[in-house]
Coordinates of C-alpha atoms in Angstrom, one line a residue:
Chain A
M1 CA -15.6 -6.7 34.2
T2 CA -12.1 -5.7 33.1
A3 CA -9.3 -4.9 35.4
E4 CA -8.5 -1.2 35.3
L5 CA -4.9 -1.4 34.5
E6 CA -6.0 -3.8 31.6
R7 CA -8.4 -1.4 30.3
T8 CA -6.2 1.7 30.6
I9 CA -3.6 -0.4 28.8
E10 CA -6.0 -1.2 25.8
A11 CA -6.6 2.6 25.6
L12 CA -3.1 3.3 25.6
L13 CA -2.1 0.8 23.0
F14 CA -5.4 2.0 20.8
L15 CA -3.9 5.6 20.8
S16 CA -0.3 4.7 20.1
A17 CA 0.8 4.5 16.5
E18 CA 4.0 3.0 17.5
P19 CA 4.7 0.0 19.7
V20 CA 4.9 1.0 23.4
D21 CA 7.3 -0.9 25.8
A22 CA 6.4 -2.1 29.3
A23 CA 8.5 0.6 31.0
A24 CA 6.6 3.3 29.2
L25 CA 3.4 1.6 30.1
A26 CA 4.4 1.2 33.6
D27 CA 5.2 5.1 34.0
A28 CA 1.9 6.2 32.0
T29 CA 0.0 4.1 34.3
E30 CA 2.0 4.6 37.4
S31 CA 2.2 0.9 38.0
D32 CA 4.9 -1.9 38.6
L33 CA 6.7 -3.3 35.8
H34 CA 5.3 -6.8 36.7
E35 CA 1.8 -5.5 37.0
V36 CA 1.9 -4.2 33.3
V37 CA 3.4 -7.5 32.0
T38 CA 0.5 -9.5 33.8
A39 CA -2.2 -7.0 32.5
V40 CA -0.7 -7.0 28.9
E41 CA -0.7 -10.8 29.0
R42 CA -4.3 -11.0 30.2
L43 CA -5.4 -8.5 27.3
R44 CA -3.5 -10.7 24.8
E45 CA -5.5 -13.6 26.1
H46 CA -8.6 -11.7 26.0
Y47 CA -8.3 -10.9 22.5
E48 CA -7.3 -14.3 21.6
F49 CA -9.9 -16.6 23.8
E50 CA -12.8 -14.4 23.1
R51 CA -11.7 -14.2 19.3
R52 CA -11.8 -10.5 19.3
G53 CA -11.1 -8.7 15.9
L54 CA -7.9 -7.3 17.4
V55 CA -4.6 -8.9 18.5
L56 CA -1.8 -7.9 20.7
R57 CA 1.4 -8.4 19.5
E58 CA 5.1 -7.5 20.8
L59 CA 6.9 -6.2 17.8
A60 CA 9.9 -3.8 17.2
G61 CA 10.7 -3.6 20.9
G62 CA 6.9 -2.9 22.3
Y63 CA 3.5 -4.1 22.4
V64 CA 1.3 -3.0 19.5
L65 CA -2.4 -3.8 18.6
A66 CA -3.3 -4.8 15.2
T67 CA -6.3 -6.3 13.3
H68 CA -6.9 -10.0 13.1
P69 CA -5.9 -11.2 9.4
D70 CA -9.3 -12.8 9.2
A71 CA -10.7 -9.3 8.8
E72 CA -8.1 -8.6 5.9
P73 CA -10.7 -9.1 3.0
A74 CA -13.2 -6.8 4.6
A75 CA -10.5 -4.3 5.4
R76 CA -9.4 -4.3 1.9
R77 CA -12.6 -3.7 0.5
L78 CA -13.3 -0.8 3.1
L79 CA -9.9 0.9 2.7
A80 CA -9.5 0.0 -1.2
R81 CA -5.8 -0.6 -1.0
P82 CA -3.6 -3.4 0.1
R83 CA -1.7 -2.4 3.4
T84 CA 1.7 -3.2 2.1
P85 CA 2.3 -3.6 -1.4
P86 CA 4.8 -6.5 -2.1
L87 CA 8.3 -6.1 -2.8
T88 CA 9.8 -6.3 -6.2
P89 CA 12.6 -8.9 -6.6
A90 CA 15.3 -6.0 -6.5
Q91 CA 13.7 -4.5 -3.4
A92 CA 13.7 -7.8 -1.7
E93 CA 17.1 -8.4 -2.6
T94 CA 18.5 -4.9 -1.4
L95 CA 16.5 -5.2 1.7
A96 CA 17.9 -8.8 2.6
I97 CA 21.3 -7.3 2.2
V98 CA 20.7 -4.2 4.3
A99 CA 19.0 -6.7 7.0
Y100 CA 21.7 -9.1 7.4
L101 CA 25.1 -6.9 6.7
Q102 CA 23.5 -3.4 8.5
P103 CA 25.3 -1.0 8.5
V104 CA 26.0 -1.4 4.8
S105 CA 26.8 1.0 2.1
R106 CA 25.1 1.4 -1.5
P107 CA 28.2 0.4 -3.2
E108 CA 28.4 -2.9 -1.2
I109 CA 25.0 -3.6 -2.1
A110 CA 25.5 -3.1 -5.7
R111 CA 28.5 -5.3 -5.4
I112 CA 26.6 -8.4 -4.2
R113 CA 23.7 -7.8 -6.6
G114 CA 26.0 -6.8 -9.5
V115 CA 23.7 -4.2 -10.5
N116 CA 23.2 -0.5 -9.3
A117 CA 20.7 -0.4 -6.0
E118 CA 19.6 3.3 -6.5
S119 CA 16.1 3.0 -7.3
A120 CA 15.4 0.0 -5.1
A121 CA 17.1 1.7 -2.1
A122 CA 15.4 4.8 -2.8
T123 CA 12.0 3.1 -2.5
L124 CA 12.9 1.2 0.5
L125 CA 13.9 4.7 2.1
E126 CA 10.6 6.1 0.8
R127 CA 8.7 3.2 2.2
G128 CA 10.4 3.7 5.6
L129 CA 11.7 0.1 5.6
V130 CA 15.4 1.3 5.5
E131 CA 17.2 4.7 7.1
E132 CA 20.5 6.2 6.5
A133 CA 23.0 5.4 9.3
G134 CA 25.8 7.6 9.0
R135 CA 28.7 7.3 6.6
S136 CA 31.6 4.7 5.8
Q137 CA 35.2 5.4 6.2
F138 CA 34.9 6.2 2.4
G139 CA 32.0 8.4 2.6
A140 CA 29.3 6.2 1.2
I141 CA 26.0 6.7 2.9
L142 CA 25.3 3.4 5.2
Y143 CA 21.8 2.0 5.6
R144 CA 20.2 -0.1 8.3
T145 CA 16.6 -1.4 8.9
T146 CA 13.9 0.6 10.5
D147 CA 11.5 -0.3 13.6
L148 CA 8.7 -0.1 10.6
F149 CA 10.7 -3.1 9.1
L150 CA 10.3 -5.0 12.3
R151 CA 6.7 -4.2 12.7
L152 CA 5.9 -5.1 9.2
F153 CA 8.0 -8.2 9.1
G154 CA 6.6 -9.3 12.7
L155 CA 9.7 -9.2 14.2
R156 CA 10.5 -8.3 18.0
S157 CA 14.0 -7.1 16.9
I158 CA 16.5 -7.8 14.4
D159 CA 18.0 -11.0 16.3
E160 CA 14.7 -12.8 15.4
L161 CA 16.0 -12.8 11.5
P162 CA 16.5 -16.4 10.8
D163 CA 20.5 -17.2 10.8
S164 CA 21.8 -16.3 7.4
S165 CA 23.4 -19.6 7.3
E166 CA 20.0 -21.1 6.6
F167 CA 20.1 -19.4 3.3
D168 CA 23.6 -20.8 2.3
P169 CA 23.3 -22.2 -1.2
S170 CA 23.3 -26.2 -0.9
P171 CA 26.5 -28.1 -1.4
E172 CA 25.3 -29.3 -4.6
I173 CA 24.9 -25.4 -5.9
E174 CA 28.2 -24.5 -4.8
A175 CA 29.8 -27.3 -6.3
E176 CA 28.1 -26.8 -9.7
L177 CA 29.2 -23.0 -9.8
R178 CA 32.7 -23.7 -9.0
D179 CA 32.5 -26.6 -11.5
R180 CA 31.2 -23.7 -13.9
L181 CA 34.2 -21.5 -13.0
M182 CA 36.8 -23.8 -13.4
R183 CA 36.4 -27.3 -14.5
A184 CA 33.9 -27.2 -17.2
G185 CA 36.3 -24.5 -19.1
E186 CA 39.2 -26.4 -18.5
A187 CA 37.8 -29.5 -20.0
R188 CA 37.2 -27.7 -23.1
A189 CA 40.1 -25.4 -23.1
G190 CA 41.9 -24.9 -26.0
T191 CA 38.9 -25.7 -28.3
G192 CA 37.9 -21.9 -28.2
Chain B
M1 CA 19.0 -20.1 -20.9
R2 CA 22.2 -21.1 -19.6
L3 CA 25.0 -18.8 -19.6
I4 CA 26.9 -21.6 -21.2
D5 CA 25.0 -21.1 -24.4
L6 CA 26.2 -17.4 -24.9
E7 CA 28.2 -17.5 -27.8
L8 CA 30.7 -15.0 -28.0
D9 CA 32.6 -13.6 -31.1
L10 CA 35.0 -11.1 -30.0
D11 CA 38.4 -9.9 -31.3
V12 CA 40.4 -11.8 -28.8
F13 CA 38.0 -14.7 -28.2
A14 CA 35.4 -16.9 -29.9
G15 CA 33.4 -19.3 -28.1
P16 CA 31.1 -19.8 -25.1
F17 CA 31.0 -17.2 -22.3
D18 CA 31.7 -19.8 -19.8
L19 CA 34.8 -21.1 -21.5
L20 CA 36.2 -17.2 -21.9
L21 CA 35.7 -16.9 -18.1
T22 CA 37.9 -19.9 -17.3
L23 CA 40.5 -18.7 -19.8
I24 CA 40.6 -15.5 -18.1
L25 CA 40.7 -17.1 -14.7
R26 CA 43.4 -19.4 -16.0
E27 CA 45.3 -16.2 -17.6
E28 CA 45.2 -17.9 -21.0
V29 CA 43.1 -14.7 -22.2
D30 CA 44.2 -11.3 -20.9
L31 CA 41.4 -9.8 -19.3
L32 CA 42.8 -6.3 -20.6
E33 CA 42.4 -7.2 -23.9
V34 CA 38.9 -8.4 -23.5
D35 CA 36.1 -6.0 -24.4
L36 CA 33.7 -6.4 -21.8
A37 CA 31.0 -4.1 -23.4
E38 CA 31.1 -6.2 -26.5
I39 CA 30.0 -9.1 -24.3
V40 CA 27.2 -7.1 -22.6
I41 CA 26.0 -6.3 -26.4
S42 CA 26.3 -10.1 -27.2
Y43 CA 24.4 -11.0 -24.2
I44 CA 21.5 -8.5 -25.0
D45 CA 21.5 -9.7 -28.7
H46 CA 21.3 -13.2 -27.4
L47 CA 18.3 -12.5 -25.0
E48 CA 16.4 -10.9 -27.9
R49 CA 16.9 -13.6 -30.2
R50 CA 15.7 -15.9 -27.5
G51 CA 12.8 -13.5 -26.6
E52 CA 12.6 -14.8 -23.0
L53 CA 14.3 -13.5 -19.7
D54 CA 15.7 -16.3 -17.4
L55 CA 15.9 -14.2 -14.3
E56 CA 18.2 -16.9 -12.8
A57 CA 20.7 -16.7 -15.6
A58 CA 20.4 -13.1 -16.0
T59 CA 21.3 -12.2 -12.3
E60 CA 24.1 -14.6 -12.5
F61 CA 25.5 -12.8 -15.7
L62 CA 25.1 -9.3 -14.2
V63 CA 27.0 -10.5 -11.1
L64 CA 29.8 -12.2 -13.1
I65 CA 30.2 -9.2 -15.6
A66 CA 30.2 -6.7 -12.7
A67 CA 32.9 -8.7 -10.9
L68 CA 35.2 -8.9 -14.2
L69 CA 34.4 -5.1 -14.5
E70 CA 35.8 -4.6 -11.1
L71 CA 38.8 -6.9 -11.8
K72 CA 39.6 -5.3 -14.9
S73 CA 39.4 -1.8 -13.6
R74 CA 41.7 -2.8 -10.9
L75 CA 44.4 -3.9 -13.4
M76 CA 44.0 -0.8 -15.3
L77 CA 44.5 1.4 -12.1
P78 CA 47.4 3.4 -12.9
G79 CA 50.4 3.4 -10.3
E80 CA 49.5 -0.3 -9.3
E81 CA 51.5 -1.4 -12.3
E82 CA 54.9 -0.8 -10.5
E83 CA 53.7 -3.1 -7.7
E84 CA 53.0 -5.8 -10.5
I85 CA 49.9 -6.7 -8.9
D86 CA 48.9 -9.8 -11.0
L87 CA 45.5 -11.5 -10.9
D88 CA 46.3 -14.6 -9.2
P89 CA 43.9 -16.9 -11.1
G90 CA 43.3 -19.1 -8.1
E91 CA 42.3 -16.0 -6.0
A92 CA 40.1 -14.4 -8.7
A93 CA 38.1 -17.4 -9.4
E94 CA 37.7 -17.7 -5.6
E95 CA 36.4 -14.2 -5.7
L96 CA 34.0 -14.8 -8.6
L97 CA 32.9 -17.8 -6.6
V98 CA 32.2 -15.8 -3.5
R99 CA 30.3 -13.4 -5.4
L100 CA 28.1 -15.9 -6.9
L101 CA 27.4 -17.8 -3.6
D102 CA 26.6 -14.3 -1.9
A103 CA 23.9 -13.5 -5.0
H104 CA 22.4 -16.9 -4.3
R105 CA 22.3 -16.4 -0.6
Y106 CA 20.7 -13.0 -0.6
R107 CA 18.3 -14.2 -3.3
A108 CA 17.1 -16.8 -1.1
V109 CA 16.9 -14.2 2.2
A110 CA 14.9 -12.1 -0.3
Q111 CA 12.4 -14.8 -1.1
H112 CA 12.0 -15.6 2.6
L113 CA 11.5 -11.8 3.3
S114 CA 8.9 -11.7 0.6
R115 CA 7.0 -14.6 2.0
T116 CA 7.3 -13.2 5.4
L117 CA 5.8 -9.9 4.8
E118 CA 3.0 -11.6 2.6
A119 CA 2.2 -13.5 5.6
E120 CA 2.2 -10.6 7.7
S121 CA 0.3 -8.3 5.6
G122 CA -2.9 -9.7 7.0
H123 CA -2.3 -7.7 10.1
R124 CA -2.9 -4.1 9.8
F125 CA -2.2 -1.3 12.2
R126 CA -3.9 1.9 13.3
S127 CA -2.7 5.0 11.7
A128 CA -4.9 7.5 12.9
P129 CA -3.4 10.7 14.2
L130 CA -3.8 11.4 18.1
P131 CA -7.1 13.1 19.2
P132 CA -7.2 16.8 19.4
W133 CA -6.9 16.7 23.1
L134 CA -3.7 14.9 23.0
R135 CA -2.2 17.3 20.4
R136 CA -2.3 20.5 22.7
A137 CA -1.4 21.4 26.2
S138 CA -4.0 21.1 28.5
L139 CA -5.4 24.2 30.0
P140 CA -5.5 23.5 33.7
D141 CA -2.0 22.3 33.3
A142 CA -0.7 25.1 31.2
I143 CA 2.0 27.3 32.7
A144 CA 3.7 30.7 31.1
V145 CA 6.2 29.5 28.8
Y146 CA 6.2 32.2 26.3
D147 CA 7.1 35.8 26.6
P148 CA 4.2 38.3 25.3
R149 CA 7.1 40.7 24.3
A150 CA 7.8 38.4 21.5
L151 CA 4.5 39.0 20.1
A152 CA 5.2 42.7 20.3
A153 CA 8.5 42.6 18.6
A154 CA 7.0 40.3 15.9
L155 CA 4.4 43.2 15.4
G156 CA 7.0 45.9 15.4
G157 CA 8.9 44.1 12.6
L158 CA 5.6 43.9 10.8
L159 CA 5.2 47.7 11.3
E160 CA 8.5 48.4 9.7
L161 CA 8.1 50.0 6.3
P162 CA 10.7 48.8 3.6
P163 CA 13.2 51.3 2.7
P164 CA 12.0 53.2 -0.7
V165 CA 13.3 51.3 -3.9
D166 CA 16.7 53.4 -5.0
V167 CA 16.1 54.0 -8.7
R168 CA 18.8 56.4 -9.1
H169 CA 21.4 54.0 -10.7
M170 CA 19.0 53.5 -13.7
T171 CA 19.4 55.7 -16.7
V172 CA 16.6 58.2 -16.8
A173 CA 15.1 58.0 -20.7
K174 CA 16.1 61.3 -22.2
V175 CA 14.5 60.5 -25.6
S176 CA 11.1 60.0 -26.7
V177 CA 9.5 58.2 -29.8
S178 CA 7.9 61.3 -30.8
E179 CA 11.2 63.2 -30.9
R180 CA 12.9 60.2 -32.9
L181 CA 9.9 60.1 -35.4
A182 CA 10.3 64.1 -36.0
H183 CA 14.0 63.3 -36.5
L184 CA 13.6 60.5 -39.0
R185 CA 10.9 62.3 -41.1
A186 CA 13.2 65.4 -41.3
M187 CA 15.9 63.1 -42.6
L188 CA 13.7 61.4 -45.0
R189 CA 12.7 64.8 -46.5
H190 CA 16.4 65.1 -47.9
G191 CA 16.1 61.9 -49.8
S192 CA 17.3 58.2 -48.9
F193 CA 19.4 57.6 -45.7
T194 CA 21.2 54.9 -43.5
F195 CA 20.1 53.7 -40.4
D196 CA 23.8 54.3 -39.2
A197 CA 23.4 58.3 -40.4
A198 CA 20.2 58.3 -38.5
V199 CA 21.8 57.2 -35.1
A200 CA 25.4 58.6 -35.4
R201 CA 26.8 59.5 -32.1
V202 CA 23.6 58.7 -30.0
D203 CA 23.4 56.3 -26.9
R204 CA 22.2 52.9 -27.0
V205 CA 18.8 54.1 -25.4
T206 CA 18.4 56.4 -28.5
V207 CA 19.3 53.8 -31.0
A208 CA 16.7 51.6 -29.6
V209 CA 14.0 54.1 -29.8
T210 CA 15.0 55.2 -33.0
L211 CA 14.4 51.8 -34.2
F212 CA 11.0 51.8 -32.6
A213 CA 10.2 55.0 -34.4
L214 CA 11.4 53.3 -37.7
L215 CA 9.0 50.6 -37.4
E216 CA 6.3 53.0 -36.5
L217 CA 6.8 55.0 -39.6
Y218 CA 7.2 51.6 -41.7
K219 CA 3.8 50.7 -40.2
Q220 CA 2.2 54.0 -41.3
G221 CA 3.6 53.5 -44.7
E222 CA 5.7 56.7 -44.6
L223 CA 8.9 54.9 -45.7
T224 CA 10.5 51.5 -46.7
W225 CA 13.7 50.0 -45.7
T226 CA 16.1 47.6 -47.2
Q227 CA 18.9 45.3 -45.6
D228 CA 20.9 43.0 -47.9
E229 CA 22.2 40.8 -45.3
P230 CA 22.0 40.2 -41.4
F231 CA 23.5 42.9 -39.7
G232 CA 24.1 44.8 -42.8
E233 CA 23.5 48.2 -43.5
I234 CA 20.0 49.5 -43.4
T235 CA 18.7 51.7 -46.2
I236 CA 15.8 53.9 -45.6
D237 CA 13.8 55.4 -48.6
A238 CA 10.6 57.1 -49.2
P239 CA 7.7 54.5 -50.2
V240 CA 8.0 53.6 -53.7
R241 CA 4.7 55.2 -54.5
S242 CA 5.6 58.6 -53.2
R243 CA 9.0 58.3 -55.0
E244 CA 6.8 57.8 -58.2
L245 CA 4.4 60.4 -57.5
S246 CA 7.4 63.1 -56.8
A247 CA 9.4 61.8 -59.8
Chain C
M1 CA -16.6 -16.5 21.4
T2 CA -17.3 -13.4 19.4
A3 CA -19.3 -13.6 16.3
E4 CA -17.6 -13.2 13.0
L5 CA -19.2 -10.0 11.9
E6 CA -18.8 -8.6 15.3
R7 CA -15.0 -9.1 15.3
T8 CA -14.9 -8.2 11.7
I9 CA -16.5 -4.6 12.5
E10 CA -14.4 -4.3 15.5
A11 CA -11.2 -4.5 13.3
L12 CA -12.6 -2.1 10.6
L13 CA -13.5 0.6 13.3
F14 CA -10.0 0.1 14.8
L15 CA -8.3 0.9 11.3
S16 CA -10.6 3.9 10.5
A17 CA -9.6 7.2 11.8
E18 CA -13.0 8.6 10.8
P19 CA -16.5 7.6 11.4
V20 CA -17.7 4.8 9.2
D21 CA -21.4 4.6 8.6
A22 CA -23.3 1.3 8.4
A23 CA -23.8 1.0 4.6
A24 CA -19.9 1.3 4.3
L25 CA -19.7 -1.5 6.9
A26 CA -22.4 -3.6 5.1
D27 CA -20.6 -3.3 1.8
A28 CA -17.2 -4.2 3.5
T29 CA -18.6 -7.0 5.1
E30 CA -20.6 -8.1 2.6
S31 CA -23.6 -8.3 5.1
D32 CA -27.2 -6.7 5.4
L33 CA -27.7 -3.5 6.8
H34 CA -29.5 -4.9 9.7
E35 CA -27.0 -7.4 10.6
V36 CA -24.4 -4.5 10.9
V37 CA -26.7 -2.3 13.1
T38 CA -27.2 -5.5 15.4
A39 CA -23.4 -6.4 15.4
V40 CA -22.5 -2.7 16.1
E41 CA -24.6 -2.6 19.1
R42 CA -23.5 -6.0 20.5
L43 CA -20.0 -4.4 20.2
R44 CA -21.1 -1.3 21.9
E45 CA -22.5 -3.1 24.7
H46 CA -19.3 -5.5 24.8
Y47 CA -17.4 -2.5 25.4
E48 CA -19.7 -0.8 28.2
F49 CA -20.7 -4.1 29.9
E50 CA -17.2 -5.5 30.0
R51 CA -16.1 -2.0 31.0
R52 CA -13.2 -2.3 28.1
G53 CA -10.6 0.5 27.6
L54 CA -12.6 1.4 24.4
V55 CA -15.9 2.8 23.7
L56 CA -18.0 2.9 20.4
R57 CA -19.4 6.3 19.7
E58 CA -22.1 7.0 17.0
L59 CA -21.5 10.3 15.3
A60 CA -23.1 12.3 12.5
G61 CA -20.8 10.6 9.9
G62 CA -21.2 6.9 11.4
Y63 CA -19.5 4.7 14.1
V64 CA -16.0 5.3 15.4
L65 CA -13.9 4.1 18.2
A66 CA -12.4 6.1 21.1
T67 CA -10.6 5.5 24.5
H68 CA -12.6 5.6 27.7
P69 CA -12.4 9.0 29.6
D70 CA -11.0 7.2 32.4
A71 CA -7.8 6.7 30.5
E72 CA -7.0 10.2 29.7
P73 CA -4.7 11.0 32.7
A74 CA -2.7 7.9 31.5
A75 CA -2.8 8.7 27.9
R76 CA -1.6 12.6 28.8
R77 CA 1.5 11.0 30.8
L78 CA 2.5 8.7 27.6
L79 CA 1.4 10.7 24.5
A80 CA 1.0 14.3 25.5
R81 CA 4.5 15.7 24.7
P82 CA 4.7 19.3 25.7
R83 CA 3.2 20.8 22.7
T84 CA 4.7 24.3 23.4
P85 CA 8.0 24.2 21.1
P86 CA 9.4 27.6 20.5
L87 CA 7.3 29.6 18.0
T88 CA 8.7 30.0 14.4
P89 CA 9.1 33.4 13.2
A90 CA 6.0 32.7 11.0
Q91 CA 4.1 31.5 13.9
A92 CA 5.0 34.5 16.1
E93 CA 4.0 37.1 13.3
T94 CA 0.7 35.3 12.9
L95 CA -0.3 35.0 16.6
A96 CA 0.7 38.7 16.9
I97 CA -1.5 39.6 14.2
V98 CA -4.3 37.7 15.7
A99 CA -3.5 38.8 19.3
Y100 CA -3.5 42.5 18.5
L101 CA -6.1 42.8 16.0
Q102 CA -8.6 40.1 17.0
P103 CA -10.8 39.2 15.4
V104 CA -8.9 39.1 12.1
S105 CA -9.3 37.2 8.9
R106 CA -6.8 34.8 7.2
P107 CA -6.7 37.1 4.1
E108 CA -5.9 40.1 6.3
I109 CA -3.1 37.8 7.9
A110 CA -1.6 37.2 4.5
R111 CA -1.9 40.8 3.5
I112 CA 0.1 42.1 6.5
R113 CA 2.6 39.2 6.3
G114 CA 3.0 39.6 2.7
V115 CA 2.9 35.6 2.3
N116 CA 0.5 33.1 2.8
A117 CA -0.1 32.2 6.6
E118 CA -1.8 28.7 5.9
S119 CA 0.7 26.6 7.6
A120 CA 1.2 28.8 10.6
A121 CA -2.4 29.4 11.2
A122 CA -3.0 25.5 11.0
T123 CA -0.3 24.8 13.5
L124 CA -1.5 27.5 16.0
L125 CA -5.1 26.1 15.7
E126 CA -3.9 22.8 16.4
R127 CA -1.8 23.8 19.3
G128 CA -5.1 25.5 20.6
L129 CA -3.5 28.9 20.7
V130 CA -5.9 30.5 18.2
E131 CA -9.5 29.5 17.4
E132 CA -12.2 30.3 14.9
A133 CA -14.5 33.5 15.9
G134 CA -17.2 33.3 13.3
R135 CA -17.1 34.9 9.7
S136 CA -16.5 38.4 8.3
Q137 CA -18.8 40.0 6.2
F138 CA -16.9 38.7 3.2
G139 CA -17.3 35.0 4.5
A140 CA -14.0 34.6 5.7
I141 CA -12.7 32.9 8.7
L142 CA -12.1 35.0 11.7
Y143 CA -9.5 34.3 14.2
R144 CA -9.1 35.0 18.0
T145 CA -6.8 33.8 20.8
T146 CA -7.7 31.2 23.2
D147 CA -7.8 31.0 27.0
L148 CA -4.9 28.5 26.5
F149 CA -3.0 31.5 24.8
L150 CA -3.4 33.8 27.8
R151 CA -2.4 31.1 30.2
L152 CA 0.9 30.2 28.1
F153 CA 1.7 33.6 27.8
G154 CA 1.2 34.4 31.4
L155 CA -1.6 37.0 30.9
R156 CA -4.6 37.6 32.9
S157 CA -6.5 39.2 30.0
I158 CA -5.7 40.2 26.4
D159 CA -5.4 43.7 27.8
E160 CA -2.3 42.8 29.4
L161 CA -0.3 42.7 26.0
P162 CA 2.5 44.9 25.9
D163 CA 1.7 48.2 24.2
S164 CA 2.6 47.9 20.6
S165 CA 4.2 51.4 20.8
E166 CA 6.9 50.0 22.7
F167 CA 8.3 48.0 19.6
D168 CA 7.0 50.6 16.9
P169 CA 9.8 51.5 14.5
S170 CA 8.3 54.7 13.5
P171 CA 5.7 56.2 16.1
E172 CA 5.6 59.4 14.2
I173 CA 3.2 57.7 11.8
E174 CA -0.1 58.2 13.1
A175 CA -3.0 55.7 11.9
E176 CA -4.7 52.9 13.2
L177 CA -2.4 49.8 14.1
R178 CA -4.6 47.8 11.5
D179 CA -4.2 50.4 8.8
R180 CA -0.4 50.8 9.4
L181 CA 0.2 46.8 9.4
M182 CA -1.6 46.7 6.2
R183 CA 0.2 49.5 4.5
A184 CA 3.5 48.0 5.7
G185 CA 2.7 44.6 4.4
E186 CA 1.4 45.9 1.0
A187 CA 4.7 47.9 0.6
R188 CA 6.7 44.7 1.3
A189 CA 4.6 42.9 -1.1
G190 CA 5.5 45.6 -3.7
T191 CA 1.7 46.0 -4.2
G192 CA 1.4 49.4 -2.4

């Protein structure tokens, strides 16, 4: 027998397309916040310990139900399409720049990538992974990531992204690049 | 392919791309003198000869050439000359290095994000619309929020007849094809004549209708016409056969 | 511990908005039909005996998951935004035509308005302000207003609608309301 609050929350999460936060669940169920948090935790454990087909996840600032990855091959056969098409390298780079520098303008993105970001940015907008966030002081449209981005990348908030310094090029690469720019040429200067 | 393999043969420089970069940074070659488009073309030729695309090197080339373009355009901007803004070689090199490091960093982030998305894509979310009972107000809770007079007003708008279309500004046709047919036949009885003579001192509508009449008579074989050049004079004659007969 | 097939089916039904039949589930899970039927039955019993927040229903088209009716009040509090935003001019016109002429067919509404009424009619149907009322002799769907319509407009019955003559721009033209609306609509469309 499932406790009343737990089953109501299960129903609410089933109906909601978007993640629902604990406060909204407390309002809807007319319960205290801590009761809600306890019930959510029991629901999460129920799915996990009973090995149900669903999992309860905390994403994009709220709770949301999703299918267990074990069901993915069957889901692919039933729904005949991959849920999220992979990103092209250009889209992934553009998204990376937006995720870490947001809000960031298209010219800034282009400057970092060395190429125009029009088409990648348009696709990311269309897929709902980024959205417009006002204008820069020079009038360029600024971009930021969306809640859908957080959901699809399994993040509770943007703070959960790894620190960007983790992706700094290694000192060897940096030294090599510096070398390429200055010393390699210098050694051969005058021969050109 | 490494960028260092890109051999350039430009007006101001011949040698590897890396060397040109260094020379520009050391101010031994004036960036303003370098035709960057030529470098891009050389690069594309180079890629074509190799028949393969090394994405790593291509990205690096794009970042460098974009940075050079920006530096060059900054040098070319009018007005800045007076301020004697020279490209400090050290700073420029630092800027290029920062660009390259950024490009490397965000490519690494991009790979991380792609892997994360791949790992997460096993989880699917429900995307069904809300059931109908949640999409409308519930009958027991419904209160009057709309004014019935809005419906009567909408109906009044629909009952309104549009004003009749005013056609007074349009020229009423004062000429008929049959009248112009008679006119042309009458002129033809007096022998050959020009179209200009047939439409002397009439308005444009009459000119147009006269032309229709002319086409009709031609189709019936009642006349022939000649025009030596576009917009030239049109001469109208009785058909050859009837002229021979009458001759 | 939930059996593999049962949890996969749970995930598939969770993802599908429409009922899924046993054959489709068997294809997707690469199982035999009778295994699927057994697993579905166990899933249904699980929801029922454990008093979960979800129920498994068998409809004409197949199996579908839904929420337990007990969760309805909480779901309304969480998700039922007031579905009574101001009516757009197109919606008001369409609703006025249905209210005064009911039952009325969609082609008639389009003729009176001079433009297609698809989208406005769909919204009014979804909000429960109008409903279908059989078919005309030519097979077109007929519409009438609902009890919810009366409630939201504060009317006890349809007879309490304001007399249309109050808003009649040219009362001297004597003809039945339907005929006059048709003629005015055709004149606007330029076909009259």
